[in-house]
Amino acid sequence: MKIRSVQAIPLSIPFEVRSRLPAWRGKDFGALEILLVRIETEDGCVGWGEAFSYACQVPVKAAIEQMIAPLLIGQDARRITGLMHDVQKVLHIYGRYGVVNFALSGVDIALWDMAGRRAGLSLVELLGGANASTIDAYASLFRFDDPDRVAEAARAAVSAGYKSMKVHTRGSVDVGAVRGVVGSEIPLMVDTNCHWTPAEASRLAHALKAYDIRWLEEPIYPPESFDALRDLRQESGIPIAIGENACTVHEFQKILAAGAATYVQPSVAKVGGITEFRKVAALTEAYGASLAPHSTYFGPGFLATLHLIAAQPAAPRMSIEHFVVGPEASLYGGALDVQDGAFALPPGPGLGLQPDGDVLRDYRVKPA
Ligand SMILES: [Mg+2]
């Protein structure tokens, strides 16, 4: 069961949604950047993972292949939590947040996928069993900063069967436009991606109250402003959601101890993988907060999130984030399509599905 190889496979899959916003992180944001991790053992068992890699594919790939792979080759693939602890400990000097942790996350997901395949059990069965066989999805809408276009996207999401949705915006106008289109029954979330100062957040949170939002996500920059987030949560009365950029359970401990979050949002391809996500889920339960995973993924990261949600006792009341951008190809063909606003848990071993070889070939990023 010794690990023979750890590979990172970069893909770029164009999507159809476009905004007129300036380039994102210095690039035109018009394609899904997916970094798959493929781990194989000496006896031929394979597991697939995914590391967050938007606008950072080259450094995350290097971290997987040059920093983590040498620590894993020859190790027993079945000792996942111990291996992840050891690798985190060795690599802590390179930062506990960002590129190295994204890389660790992809490796961890691949090891869990492999463990399920070896056992003949799905991931959710390994995690204690499914509490739901389908998981509702909320439509996570692209940021347009254009009330007409976001209203059009919201209308399309309702037609497609989504029962709740999230608006990415920096103001309240887009939210009003969406509420006007979807009516009062559809739960709405608002995400600024850490944009406002505490004073701006206070002013805009009060403006958003008119639209009855379920949560306000990452309202304040910098993201570590836990005391300001707690104050905003208490003063505005609006539930606050944060955590997609937090890595390891230790950062979540600070968030929860500060009372900064109503909804806690670990991102499986950033936080440290399935191993670390489970710790965050347990801590969230202990603090009495709600879990609302971040999952703007389309590969193993999305599958892992589906299984992790299904493993929660609260699964029937939870939903998975689905980024509605219309990719031109799917790693899983039609096996992972949203149906009436929900995703069915794939029943196969491990994550339940394997990447399509044609998509891996056709959308693989060529070395520079
Ligand atoms: Mg977000």
mmCIF file of C-alpha atoms and ligand atoms in Angstrom:
data_model
loop_
_atom_site.group_PDB
_atom_site.id
_atom_site.type_symbol
_atom_site.label_atom_id
_atom_site.label_comp_id
_atom_site.label_asym_id
_atom_site.label_seq_id
_atom_site.Cartn_x
_atom_site.Cartn_y
_atom_site.Cartn_z
ATOM 1 C CA MET A 1 0.000 0.000 0.000
ATOM 2 C CA LYS A 2 3.033 2.251 -0.368
ATOM 3 C CA ILE A 3 2.576 5.468 -2.308
ATOM 4 C CA ARG A 4 4.364 5.253 -5.659
ATOM 5 C CA SER A 5 3.459 8.603 -7.275
ATOM 6 C CA VAL A 6 1.813 11.958 -6.543
ATOM 7 C CA GLN A 7 0.929 13.966 -9.633
ATOM 8 C CA ALA A 8 -0.755 17.364 -10.065
ATOM 9 C CA ILE A 9 -2.751 17.750 -13.292
ATOM 10 C CA PRO A 10 -3.761 21.304 -14.262
ATOM 11 C CA LEU A 11 -6.919 21.805 -16.321
ATOM 12 C CA SER A 12 -8.520 24.911 -17.765
ATOM 13 C CA ILE A 13 -12.162 24.595 -18.822
ATOM 14 C CA PRO A 14 -13.712 27.733 -20.360
ATOM 15 C CA PHE A 15 -17.111 28.803 -19.081
ATOM 16 C CA GLU A 16 -19.780 30.806 -20.836
ATOM 17 C CA VAL A 17 -20.609 33.503 -18.274
ATOM 18 C CA ARG A 18 -18.717 36.734 -18.796
ATOM 19 C CA SER A 19 -18.858 40.015 -16.937
ATOM 20 C CA ARG A 20 -17.595 43.420 -17.944
ATOM 21 C CA LEU A 21 -15.587 43.715 -14.755
ATOM 22 C CA PRO A 22 -11.853 44.353 -14.923
ATOM 23 C CA ALA A 23 -9.551 41.358 -15.109
ATOM 24 C CA TRP A 24 -9.581 39.166 -11.970
ATOM 25 C CA ARG A 25 -6.210 38.770 -10.250
ATOM 26 C CA GLY A 26 -4.667 40.265 -13.409
ATOM 27 C CA LYS A 27 -6.321 37.698 -15.691
ATOM 28 C CA ASP A 28 -9.542 37.389 -17.621
ATOM 29 C CA PHE A 29 -11.684 35.169 -15.396
ATOM 30 C CA GLY A 30 -13.331 33.070 -18.072
ATOM 31 C CA ALA A 31 -12.231 29.529 -17.315
ATOM 32 C CA LEU A 32 -12.346 27.074 -14.436
ATOM 33 C CA GLU A 33 -8.806 26.455 -13.281
ATOM 34 C CA ILE A 34 -8.876 22.976 -11.792
ATOM 35 C CA LEU A 35 -5.841 21.302 -10.268
ATOM 36 C CA LEU A 36 -6.396 17.563 -9.925
ATOM 37 C CA VAL A 37 -4.203 15.392 -7.743
ATOM 38 C CA ARG A 38 -3.652 11.772 -8.719
ATOM 39 C CA ILE A 39 -2.027 9.445 -6.200
ATOM 40 C CA GLU A 40 -1.116 5.869 -7.047
ATOM 41 C CA THR A 41 0.194 3.130 -4.785
ATOM 42 C CA GLU A 42 2.638 0.368 -5.664
ATOM 43 C CA ASP A 43 -0.233 -2.138 -5.849
ATOM 44 C CA GLY A 44 -1.980 0.005 -8.495
ATOM 45 C CA CYS A 45 -4.693 1.682 -6.392
ATOM 46 C CA VAL A 46 -5.502 5.248 -7.521
ATOM 47 C CA GLY A 47 -7.149 8.174 -5.726
ATOM 48 C CA TRP A 48 -8.182 11.588 -7.093
ATOM 49 C CA GLY A 49 -8.163 14.904 -5.262
ATOM 50 C CA GLU A 50 -8.478 18.595 -6.078
ATOM 51 C CA ALA A 51 -6.539 21.603 -4.808
ATOM 52 C CA PHE A 52 -7.854 25.170 -5.042
ATOM 53 C CA SER A 53 -5.859 26.827 -7.822
ATOM 54 C CA TYR A 54 -7.678 29.852 -9.246
ATOM 55 C CA ALA A 55 -4.920 32.142 -10.513
ATOM 56 C CA CYS A 56 -2.284 30.072 -8.673
ATOM 57 C CA GLN A 57 -2.069 26.799 -10.596
ATOM 58 C CA VAL A 58 1.706 26.830 -11.133
ATOM 59 C CA PRO A 59 2.701 27.443 -7.496
ATOM 60 C CA VAL A 60 0.156 24.949 -6.095
ATOM 61 C CA LYS A 61 1.321 22.311 -8.592
ATOM 62 C CA ALA A 62 4.926 22.950 -7.555
ATOM 63 C CA ALA A 63 4.009 22.647 -3.867
ATOM 64 C CA ILE A 64 2.341 19.274 -4.498
ATOM 65 C CA GLU A 65 5.100 17.812 -6.627
ATOM 66 C CA GLN A 66 8.193 19.369 -5.086
ATOM 67 C CA MET A 67 7.308 19.893 -1.422
ATOM 68 C CA ILE A 68 4.681 17.266 -0.543
ATOM 69 C CA ALA A 69 5.308 14.342 -2.915
ATOM 70 C CA PRO A 70 8.836 13.645 -1.573
ATOM 71 C CA LEU A 71 7.347 13.371 1.939
ATOM 72 C CA LEU A 72 4.717 10.859 0.792
ATOM 73 C CA ILE A 73 6.480 8.553 -1.647
ATOM 74 C CA GLY A 74 7.043 5.182 0.043
ATOM 75 C CA GLN A 75 4.597 5.936 2.885
ATOM 76 C CA ASP A 76 1.541 3.788 3.637
ATOM 77 C CA ALA A 77 -1.436 5.466 1.896
ATOM 78 C CA ARG A 78 -3.844 4.072 4.508
ATOM 79 C CA ARG A 79 -2.433 6.177 7.364
ATOM 80 C CA ILE A 80 -4.162 9.383 6.238
ATOM 81 C CA THR A 81 -4.610 11.425 9.413
ATOM 82 C CA GLY A 82 -1.111 10.599 10.623
ATOM 83 C CA LEU A 83 0.447 11.437 7.263
ATOM 84 C CA MET A 84 -1.403 14.736 7.045
ATOM 85 C CA HIS A 85 -0.319 15.645 10.562
ATOM 86 C CA ASP A 86 3.303 14.824 9.754
ATOM 87 C CA VAL A 87 3.284 16.759 6.458
ATOM 88 C CA GLN A 88 1.617 19.800 8.058
ATOM 89 C CA LYS A 89 4.244 19.764 10.787
ATOM 90 C CA VAL A 90 7.186 19.591 8.384
ATOM 91 C CA LEU A 91 5.773 22.331 6.134
ATOM 92 C CA HIS A 92 4.524 24.736 8.810
ATOM 93 C CA ILE A 93 7.405 27.157 8.215
ATOM 94 C CA TYR A 94 6.091 27.916 4.713
ATOM 95 C CA GLY A 95 2.817 29.312 6.012
ATOM 96 C CA ARG A 96 -0.345 27.832 7.436
ATOM 97 C CA TYR A 97 -2.568 29.594 4.961
ATOM 98 C CA GLY A 98 -2.674 29.701 1.158
ATOM 99 C CA VAL A 99 -0.716 27.822 -1.487
ATOM 100 C CA VAL A 100 0.842 25.095 0.688
ATOM 101 C CA ASN A 101 -2.460 24.340 2.379
ATOM 102 C CA PHE A 102 -4.307 24.233 -0.964
ATOM 103 C CA ALA A 103 -1.750 21.642 -2.091
ATOM 104 C CA LEU A 104 -2.161 19.607 1.123
ATOM 105 C CA SER A 105 -5.932 19.677 0.648
ATOM 106 C CA GLY A 106 -5.759 18.107 -2.798
ATOM 107 C CA VAL A 107 -3.451 15.356 -1.560
ATOM 108 C CA ASP A 108 -5.683 14.589 1.424
ATOM 109 C CA ILE A 109 -8.811 14.301 -0.751
ATOM 110 C CA ALA A 110 -6.997 11.873 -3.073
ATOM 111 C CA LEU A 111 -5.954 9.691 -0.110
ATOM 112 C CA TRP A 112 -9.546 9.521 1.175
ATOM 113 C CA ASP A 113 -10.846 8.692 -2.313
ATOM 114 C CA MET A 114 -8.310 5.876 -2.487
ATOM 115 C CA ALA A 115 -9.260 4.613 0.989
ATOM 116 C CA GLY A 116 -12.895 4.336 -0.085
ATOM 117 C CA ARG A 117 -12.011 2.561 -3.314
ATOM 118 C CA ARG A 118 -9.822 0.106 -1.454
ATOM 119 C CA ALA A 119 -12.570 -0.607 1.099
ATOM 120 C CA GLY A 120 -15.357 -0.723 -1.501
ATOM 121 C CA LEU A 121 -17.188 2.006 0.439
ATOM 122 C CA SER A 122 -18.261 5.495 -0.579
ATOM 123 C CA LEU A 123 -16.658 8.392 1.270
ATOM 124 C CA VAL A 124 -19.855 9.138 3.182
ATOM 125 C CA GLU A 125 -19.963 5.517 4.349
ATOM 126 C CA LEU A 126 -16.381 5.849 5.607
ATOM 127 C CA LEU A 127 -17.454 9.022 7.417
ATOM 128 C CA GLY A 128 -20.271 7.328 9.309
ATOM 129 C CA GLY A 129 -23.100 7.017 6.796
ATOM 130 C CA ALA A 130 -25.379 9.278 4.781
ATOM 131 C CA ASN A 131 -28.078 11.371 6.403
ATOM 132 C CA ALA A 132 -29.416 12.415 2.994
ATOM 133 C CA SER A 133 -29.187 10.897 -0.486
ATOM 134 C CA THR A 134 -29.659 14.217 -2.288
ATOM 135 C CA ILE A 135 -28.311 17.612 -1.270
ATOM 136 C CA ASP A 136 -30.036 20.848 -2.243
ATOM 137 C CA ALA A 137 -27.809 23.280 -4.114
ATOM 138 C CA TYR A 138 -27.875 27.034 -3.924
ATOM 139 C CA ALA A 139 -27.026 28.957 -7.056
ATOM 140 C CA SER A 140 -23.849 30.939 -6.482
ATOM 141 C CA LEU A 141 -24.177 33.706 -9.065
ATOM 142 C CA PHE A 142 -21.259 35.262 -10.917
ATOM 143 C CA ARG A 143 -20.376 38.815 -9.914
ATOM 144 C CA PHE A 144 -21.627 41.194 -12.587
ATOM 145 C CA ASP A 145 -21.960 44.541 -10.769
ATOM 146 C CA ASP A 146 -24.851 45.109 -13.147
ATOM 147 C CA PRO A 147 -28.392 44.870 -11.726
ATOM 148 C CA ASP A 148 -29.957 43.878 -15.051
ATOM 149 C CA ARG A 149 -27.519 41.047 -15.691
ATOM 150 C CA VAL A 150 -27.639 39.673 -12.162
ATOM 151 C CA ALA A 151 -31.449 39.811 -12.228
ATOM 152 C CA GLU A 152 -31.379 37.865 -15.493
ATOM 153 C CA ALA A 153 -29.054 35.270 -13.926
ATOM 154 C CA ALA A 154 -31.351 35.008 -10.877
ATOM 155 C CA ARG A 155 -34.380 34.464 -13.099
ATOM 156 C CA ALA A 156 -32.520 31.695 -14.954
ATOM 157 C CA ALA A 157 -31.508 30.064 -11.658
ATOM 158 C CA VAL A 158 -35.130 29.921 -10.482
ATOM 159 C CA SER A 159 -36.147 28.422 -13.842
ATOM 160 C CA ALA A 160 -33.403 25.806 -13.440
ATOM 161 C CA GLY A 161 -34.920 24.720 -10.106
ATOM 162 C CA TYR A 162 -32.572 26.281 -7.538
ATOM 163 C CA LYS A 163 -34.405 27.029 -4.302
ATOM 164 C CA SER A 164 -31.954 29.597 -2.927
ATOM 165 C CA MET A 165 -29.127 31.719 -4.302
ATOM 166 C CA LYS A 166 -26.170 33.905 -3.496
ATOM 167 C CA VAL A 167 -25.331 37.265 -5.028
ATOM 168 C CA HIS A 168 -21.667 38.281 -5.295
ATOM 169 C CA THR A 169 -21.623 42.060 -5.124
ATOM 170 C CA ARG A 170 -20.024 45.087 -3.502
ATOM 171 C CA GLY A 171 -23.219 47.068 -2.956
ATOM 172 C CA SER A 172 -26.924 46.661 -2.275
ATOM 173 C CA VAL A 173 -28.359 47.545 -5.711
ATOM 174 C CA ASP A 174 -27.755 44.104 -7.237
ATOM 175 C CA VAL A 175 -29.386 42.473 -4.211
ATOM 176 C CA GLY A 176 -32.485 44.628 -4.601
ATOM 177 C CA ALA A 177 -32.655 43.709 -8.292
ATOM 178 C CA VAL A 178 -32.492 39.985 -7.480
ATOM 179 C CA ARG A 179 -35.062 40.212 -4.690
ATOM 180 C CA GLY A 180 -37.350 42.051 -7.119
ATOM 181 C CA VAL A 181 -37.098 39.197 -9.606
ATOM 182 C CA VAL A 182 -37.261 36.144 -7.318
ATOM 183 C CA GLY A 183 -39.933 37.376 -4.889
ATOM 184 C CA SER A 184 -39.928 37.058 -1.109
ATOM 185 C CA GLU A 185 -39.855 33.254 -0.786
ATOM 186 C CA ILE A 186 -36.383 32.454 -2.170
ATOM 187 C CA PRO A 187 -33.627 32.671 0.486
ATOM 188 C CA LEU A 188 -30.870 35.070 -0.625
ATOM 189 C CA MET A 189 -27.271 35.269 0.510
ATOM 190 C CA VAL A 190 -24.841 38.110 -0.206
ATOM 191 C CA ASP A 191 -21.063 37.730 -0.638
ATOM 192 C CA THR A 192 -18.618 40.661 -0.920
ATOM 193 C CA ASN A 193 -15.395 38.569 -0.912
ATOM 194 C CA CYS A 194 -13.851 40.633 1.911
ATOM 195 C CA HIS A 195 -14.399 44.074 0.443
ATOM 196 C CA TRP A 196 -15.689 46.563 3.013
ATOM 197 C CA THR A 197 -14.220 48.407 5.955
ATOM 198 C CA PRO A 198 -16.088 47.826 9.234
ATOM 199 C CA ALA A 199 -17.838 51.202 8.814
ATOM 200 C CA GLU A 200 -18.885 50.436 5.229
ATOM 201 C CA ALA A 201 -20.047 46.990 6.298
ATOM 202 C CA SER A 202 -22.233 48.481 9.018
ATOM 203 C CA ARG A 203 -23.839 50.962 6.614
ATOM 204 C CA LEU A 204 -24.436 48.384 3.867
ATOM 205 C CA ALA A 205 -25.650 45.687 6.260
ATOM 206 C CA HIS A 206 -28.418 48.030 7.330
ATOM 207 C CA ALA A 207 -29.250 48.768 3.672
ATOM 208 C CA LEU A 208 -29.450 45.010 3.022
ATOM 209 C CA LYS A 209 -31.946 44.450 5.817
ATOM 210 C CA ALA A 210 -34.739 45.493 3.456
ATOM 211 C CA TYR A 211 -34.019 42.383 1.360
ATOM 212 C CA ASP A 212 -34.251 39.781 4.137
ATOM 213 C CA ILE A 213 -30.947 38.015 3.516
ATOM 214 C CA ARG A 214 -30.056 34.658 5.053
ATOM 215 C CA TRP A 215 -26.398 35.574 5.519
ATOM 216 C CA LEU A 216 -23.816 38.208 4.681
ATOM 217 C CA GLU A 217 -20.590 36.519 3.583
ATOM 218 C CA GLU A 218 -17.052 37.818 4.066
ATOM 219 C CA PRO A 219 -18.170 41.442 4.444
ATOM 220 C CA ILE A 220 -14.917 42.873 5.864
ATOM 221 C CA TYR A 221 -11.298 43.206 4.782
ATOM 222 C CA PRO A 222 -9.004 41.987 6.229
ATOM 223 C CA PRO A 223 -10.633 38.593 6.763
ATOM 224 C CA GLU A 224 -9.020 38.216 10.191
ATOM 225 C CA SER A 225 -11.094 41.115 11.589
ATOM 226 C CA PHE A 226 -12.898 38.720 13.888
ATOM 227 C CA ASP A 227 -13.815 41.306 16.526
ATOM 228 C CA ALA A 228 -15.226 43.663 13.874
ATOM 229 C CA LEU A 229 -17.196 40.779 12.367
ATOM 230 C CA ARG A 230 -18.606 39.898 15.790
ATOM 231 C CA ASP A 231 -19.598 43.527 16.333
ATOM 232 C CA LEU A 232 -21.241 43.698 12.901
ATOM 233 C CA ARG A 233 -23.126 40.482 13.568
ATOM 234 C CA GLN A 234 -24.413 41.727 16.913
ATOM 235 C CA GLU A 235 -25.143 45.292 15.866
ATOM 236 C CA SER A 236 -26.836 44.547 12.506
ATOM 237 C CA GLY A 237 -28.621 41.349 13.525
ATOM 238 C CA ILE A 238 -27.664 39.869 10.144
ATOM 239 C CA PRO A 239 -26.114 36.374 10.239
ATOM 240 C CA ILE A 240 -22.452 36.456 9.191
ATOM 241 C CA ALA A 241 -20.771 33.711 7.126
ATOM 242 C CA ILE A 242 -16.990 33.374 6.907
ATOM 243 C CA GLY A 243 -14.292 30.749 6.581
ATOM 244 C CA GLU A 244 -13.638 29.954 2.911
ATOM 245 C CA ASN A 245 -10.178 31.504 3.222
ATOM 246 C CA ALA A 246 -9.353 30.060 6.613
ATOM 247 C CA CYS A 247 -6.990 27.101 6.702
ATOM 248 C CA THR A 248 -6.694 24.466 9.439
ATOM 249 C CA VAL A 249 -8.984 24.016 12.414
ATOM 250 C CA HIS A 250 -6.831 26.413 14.454
ATOM 251 C CA GLU A 251 -8.005 29.428 12.441
ATOM 252 C CA PHE A 252 -11.611 28.311 12.853
ATOM 253 C CA GLN A 253 -11.050 28.051 16.581
ATOM 254 C CA LYS A 254 -10.214 31.771 16.603
ATOM 255 C CA ILE A 255 -13.264 32.616 14.448
ATOM 256 C CA LEU A 256 -15.664 30.694 16.650
ATOM 257 C CA ALA A 257 -14.139 31.780 19.949
ATOM 258 C CA ALA A 258 -14.537 35.414 18.838
ATOM 259 C CA GLY A 259 -18.211 34.846 18.016
ATOM 260 C CA ALA A 260 -17.477 36.136 14.489
ATOM 261 C CA ALA A 261 -19.574 33.657 12.502
ATOM 262 C CA THR A 262 -23.140 32.403 12.407
ATOM 263 C CA TYR A 263 -22.298 30.208 9.412
ATOM 264 C CA VAL A 264 -18.878 28.570 9.132
ATOM 265 C CA GLN A 265 -17.595 27.930 5.620
ATOM 266 C CA PRO A 266 -14.650 25.527 5.356
ATOM 267 C CA SER A 267 -13.555 24.938 1.774
ATOM 268 C CA VAL A 268 -12.397 21.347 1.387
ATOM 269 C CA ALA A 269 -9.805 22.142 -1.302
ATOM 270 C CA LYS A 270 -8.254 24.914 0.828
ATOM 271 C CA VAL A 271 -8.774 24.124 4.507
ATOM 272 C CA GLY A 272 -6.566 21.015 4.570
ATOM 273 C CA GLY A 273 -8.827 18.490 2.845
ATOM 274 C CA ILE A 274 -11.335 16.063 4.308
ATOM 275 C CA THR A 275 -9.222 15.421 7.409
ATOM 276 C CA GLU A 276 -9.199 19.089 8.407
ATOM 277 C CA PHE A 277 -12.793 19.737 7.272
ATOM 278 C CA ARG A 278 -14.004 17.055 9.704
ATOM 279 C CA LYS A 279 -12.228 18.796 12.581
ATOM 280 C CA VAL A 280 -13.854 22.102 11.615
ATOM 281 C CA ALA A 281 -17.275 20.444 11.402
ATOM 282 C CA ALA A 282 -16.862 19.004 14.921
ATOM 283 C CA LEU A 283 -15.717 22.353 16.304
ATOM 284 C CA THR A 284 -18.619 24.143 14.610
ATOM 285 C CA GLU A 285 -21.063 21.738 16.214
ATOM 286 C CA ALA A 286 -19.455 22.233 19.617
ATOM 287 C CA TYR A 287 -19.867 26.009 19.320
ATOM 288 C CA GLY A 288 -23.468 25.715 18.150
ATOM 289 C CA ALA A 289 -22.765 27.451 14.833
ATOM 290 C CA SER A 290 -23.963 26.258 11.423
ATOM 291 C CA LEU A 291 -21.872 24.654 8.714
ATOM 292 C CA ALA A 292 -22.207 26.137 5.196
ATOM 293 C CA PRO A 293 -19.280 24.791 3.140
ATOM 294 C CA HIS A 294 -17.648 26.823 0.390
ATOM 295 C CA SER A 295 -17.529 24.747 -2.793
ATOM 296 C CA THR A 296 -16.935 26.619 -6.034
ATOM 297 C CA TYR A 297 -15.538 23.359 -7.403
ATOM 298 C CA PHE A 298 -16.399 21.053 -10.263
ATOM 299 C CA GLY A 299 -14.156 18.065 -9.611
ATOM 300 C CA PRO A 300 -13.173 15.974 -6.580
ATOM 301 C CA GLY A 301 -13.551 19.059 -4.362
ATOM 302 C CA PHE A 302 -17.260 19.235 -5.175
ATOM 303 C CA LEU A 303 -17.770 15.482 -4.744
ATOM 304 C CA ALA A 304 -15.945 15.524 -1.406
ATOM 305 C CA THR A 305 -18.153 18.405 -0.213
ATOM 306 C CA LEU A 306 -21.299 16.493 -1.184
ATOM 307 C CA HIS A 307 -20.172 13.493 0.876
ATOM 308 C CA LEU A 308 -19.079 15.662 3.810
ATOM 309 C CA ILE A 309 -22.465 17.409 3.894
ATOM 310 C CA ALA A 310 -24.333 14.100 3.609
ATOM 311 C CA ALA A 311 -22.353 12.811 6.605
ATOM 312 C CA GLN A 312 -23.698 15.639 8.792
ATOM 313 C CA PRO A 313 -26.797 14.956 10.922
ATOM 314 C CA ALA A 314 -28.071 18.338 9.682
ATOM 315 C CA ALA A 315 -27.627 17.277 6.020
ATOM 316 C CA PRO A 316 -31.345 17.442 5.115
ATOM 317 C CA ARG A 317 -31.350 21.140 6.060
ATOM 318 C CA MET A 318 -28.015 22.029 4.449
ATOM 319 C CA SER A 319 -27.221 23.022 0.879
ATOM 320 C CA ILE A 320 -24.150 22.935 -1.318
ATOM 321 C CA GLU A 321 -22.780 25.949 -3.137
ATOM 322 C CA HIS A 322 -22.948 25.549 -6.914
ATOM 323 C CA PHE A 323 -21.131 28.170 -8.976
ATOM 324 C CA VAL A 324 -23.401 28.853 -11.960
ATOM 325 C CA VAL A 325 -21.049 29.690 -14.811
ATOM 326 C CA GLY A 326 -21.776 27.086 -17.504
ATOM 327 C CA PRO A 327 -18.479 25.211 -18.053
ATOM 328 C CA GLU A 328 -18.132 23.840 -21.586
ATOM 329 C CA ALA A 329 -17.118 20.376 -20.343
ATOM 330 C CA SER A 330 -17.698 18.268 -17.222
ATOM 331 C CA LEU A 331 -15.167 15.923 -15.648
ATOM 332 C CA TYR A 332 -18.014 13.518 -14.938
ATOM 333 C CA GLY A 333 -20.164 13.745 -18.059
ATOM 334 C CA GLY A 334 -23.832 13.917 -17.053
ATOM 335 C CA ALA A 335 -23.284 11.988 -13.819
ATOM 336 C CA LEU A 336 -22.999 15.151 -11.749
ATOM 337 C CA ASP A 337 -25.781 17.382 -13.062
ATOM 338 C CA VAL A 338 -28.073 19.461 -10.919
ATOM 339 C CA GLN A 339 -31.608 18.040 -10.971
ATOM 340 C CA ASP A 340 -34.466 20.202 -9.711
ATOM 341 C CA GLY A 341 -32.001 22.252 -7.676
ATOM 342 C CA ALA A 342 -30.301 19.289 -6.017
ATOM 343 C CA PHE A 343 -27.397 16.862 -6.453
ATOM 344 C CA ALA A 344 -27.645 13.124 -5.887
ATOM 345 C CA LEU A 345 -24.820 11.553 -3.938
ATOM 346 C CA PRO A 346 -22.835 9.298 -6.311
ATOM 347 C CA PRO A 347 -23.100 5.736 -4.949
ATOM 348 C CA GLY A 348 -19.734 4.329 -6.087
ATOM 349 C CA PRO A 349 -16.700 3.741 -3.841
ATOM 350 C CA GLY A 350 -14.556 6.660 -2.684
ATOM 351 C CA LEU A 351 -15.801 9.939 -4.129
ATOM 352 C CA GLY A 352 -18.092 7.914 -6.369
ATOM 353 C CA LEU A 353 -16.930 9.134 -9.783
ATOM 354 C CA GLN A 354 -13.681 9.209 -11.746
ATOM 355 C CA PRO A 355 -12.542 11.973 -14.106
ATOM 356 C CA ASP A 356 -13.279 11.478 -17.794
ATOM 357 C CA GLY A 357 -10.087 10.650 -19.692
ATOM 358 C CA ASP A 358 -11.110 12.676 -22.751
ATOM 359 C CA VAL A 359 -11.673 15.803 -20.639
ATOM 360 C CA LEU A 360 -8.309 15.292 -18.925
ATOM 361 C CA ARG A 361 -6.649 15.148 -22.344
ATOM 362 C CA ASP A 362 -8.572 17.944 -24.066
ATOM 363 C CA TYR A 363 -8.432 20.554 -21.275
ATOM 364 C CA ARG A 364 -5.014 19.859 -19.797
ATOM 365 C CA VAL A 365 -2.887 22.992 -19.457
ATOM 366 C CA LYS A 366 0.258 22.631 -21.518
ATOM 367 C CA PRO A 367 3.533 23.377 -19.738
ATOM 368 C CA ALA A 368 4.743 26.934 -20.429
HETATM 369 MG MG MG B 1 -17.642 33.321 -0.865
#
